[in-house]
Amino acid sequence: MSTQDPTQQMTAIVCHAPKDYRVEQVTRPRARAHELVISIAACGICASDCKCHSGAKMFWGGPSPWVKAPVIPGHEFFGYVEELGEGAAEHFDVQVGDRVIAEQIVPCGKCRYCRSGQYWMCEVHNIFGFQREVADGGMAEYMRIPPTAIVHKIPDGISLEDAAIIEPLACAIHTVNRGEIQLDDVVVIAGAGPLGLMMTQVAHLKTPKKLVVIDLVEERLALAREYGADITINPKSDDALAIVQSLTQGYGCDVYIETTGVPAGVTQGMDLIRKLGRFVEFSVFGSETTMDWSVIGDRKELDVRGAHLGPYCYPIAIDLLARGLVTSKGIVTHGFSLEEWDEAIKTANSLDSIKVLLKPGR
């Protein structure tokens, strides 16, 4: 007969290995000094979670794998302050009951990047849901927020679905900002998944000359048009190169944002972008991508930029959602309980969904 106190237990998804994710009863976290415990309201399943679940090499292989199992996954979370450790109210400027989100990276505060304000490139690079050295992720009923986390309050007027996309929206904002979109630019966003659709909304707010979105799913292209895309392209039936050249006097687009997560999105971009254009790479790839690098230098002298996480963009994301300038409507398509994990990850891995949420409740 178990002697465990059920009030000290919680339901969580625990990642043990690729395709070995289990719904378990685990010890509920407690707040230590300068720490919070939050009750999770919702946690999104990211494309990186899907690739991690499937066993993508970059997460599990190499000398420094991202995943250090067992760990509770989930970095697209938000919740309510449930417990305050000693000094935590002053440290984070929050009270019990406040609705909050923590940025997905927990900076070490000591490396050259953290000391220079470039905390999103922290050398230690602890991200919620991949390693438990600092804390587990948000696919659970409760979650501990450590002292070095970056916490933001969420206004009451923002819906659950909108609050649940703050993390990916912050990433979308950072990516679009990396493209330095100008008023006379022709911008191409490749990929109309959750991130691509959020990037479409953000890029539309930059009012480029033309905003083009490319995807293979017609329903997602229809959403992109609702969100402000001037032109949508389905490579299965459309000639992307001919269309982009027709918009640019044959030169190619000024900005190409790659968020497909497949190698074809990269090589396509090298064809579509003009000389001296700005190529922004956001995707996490499940396999290696190859191309002729002479296109970057000898042929086009491109400005190739990466985009990682959402630094300094969470307050912007919250503000855009609060003002109704960006929305989760159409993007958040499914919600599941933690106990429905198997169905949730299956749905997230299919084209039947766009964004899937786990909703542990309060």
C-alpha angles and dihedrals in degrees: 000000000000117000094191116125105239090211088064093054132078139182116255142161109244122198111213101162140330108316089359103107116144137192102233143168107242137170112284112240122247128209118248125190112320091003136117133210113207130192107231116240096180140345123195125221107234127206086247089056089054092049091046090050091051091051102253108189096234090062099044108020138064131048094298109035117189094223121068105180142240092054138135105243129215134100101172095077141128133177151148127290104255103167135016122208121213109300093000096117091060094036094056098021092234139122134210108284096028115135108234146168129204121211112254095246123067104208119217091218092215110073124089092261096051092044091052094048094256091115095151088071093051110164093225089048104192109181121186112257100023105067129019098207088107104016143323124257135260104268090104141073093260136020135193118230111206125219097260094052119115109236129193130188119235118217117240093240094068113095123236091252093049092046089051092061097051092102097051091039090056088052090049092051092050091049094050090047090054088060091060090214115208128202093254096045127119103217126197121196112193112206129033100208120123094293095042091051091050090047088052091056092047095044089050088059087058088060100221119186091254131003115202125186124194125199141138096231116081094202090057092047089053089054090049089057090051088052094053109278110149094201133016126199130201107195090205090069107009133069100233095188094051092048095049092045090051089056094048107040088258096302102105134239123315096220128027119187115195116206104142096100092218128103093241089065090063099047091044089055093052088056096046101044122089127233111284090016127147116249114192118195117199106151129110105221125214091208139020119285124213133191142152103280092196086080089067096052118013099033107032111005090222127192101230115193133180125216120206127179123324109286116185088352103099094085089048092050092050091048094049090051092046090053093046093241092125127031142192091212107124092011100070101063107158141032129194138175120244089254088059092060097127092055091042096055091043090053093045089053092054135076088239089084139044105188121008121197131200109214113196091171128214 
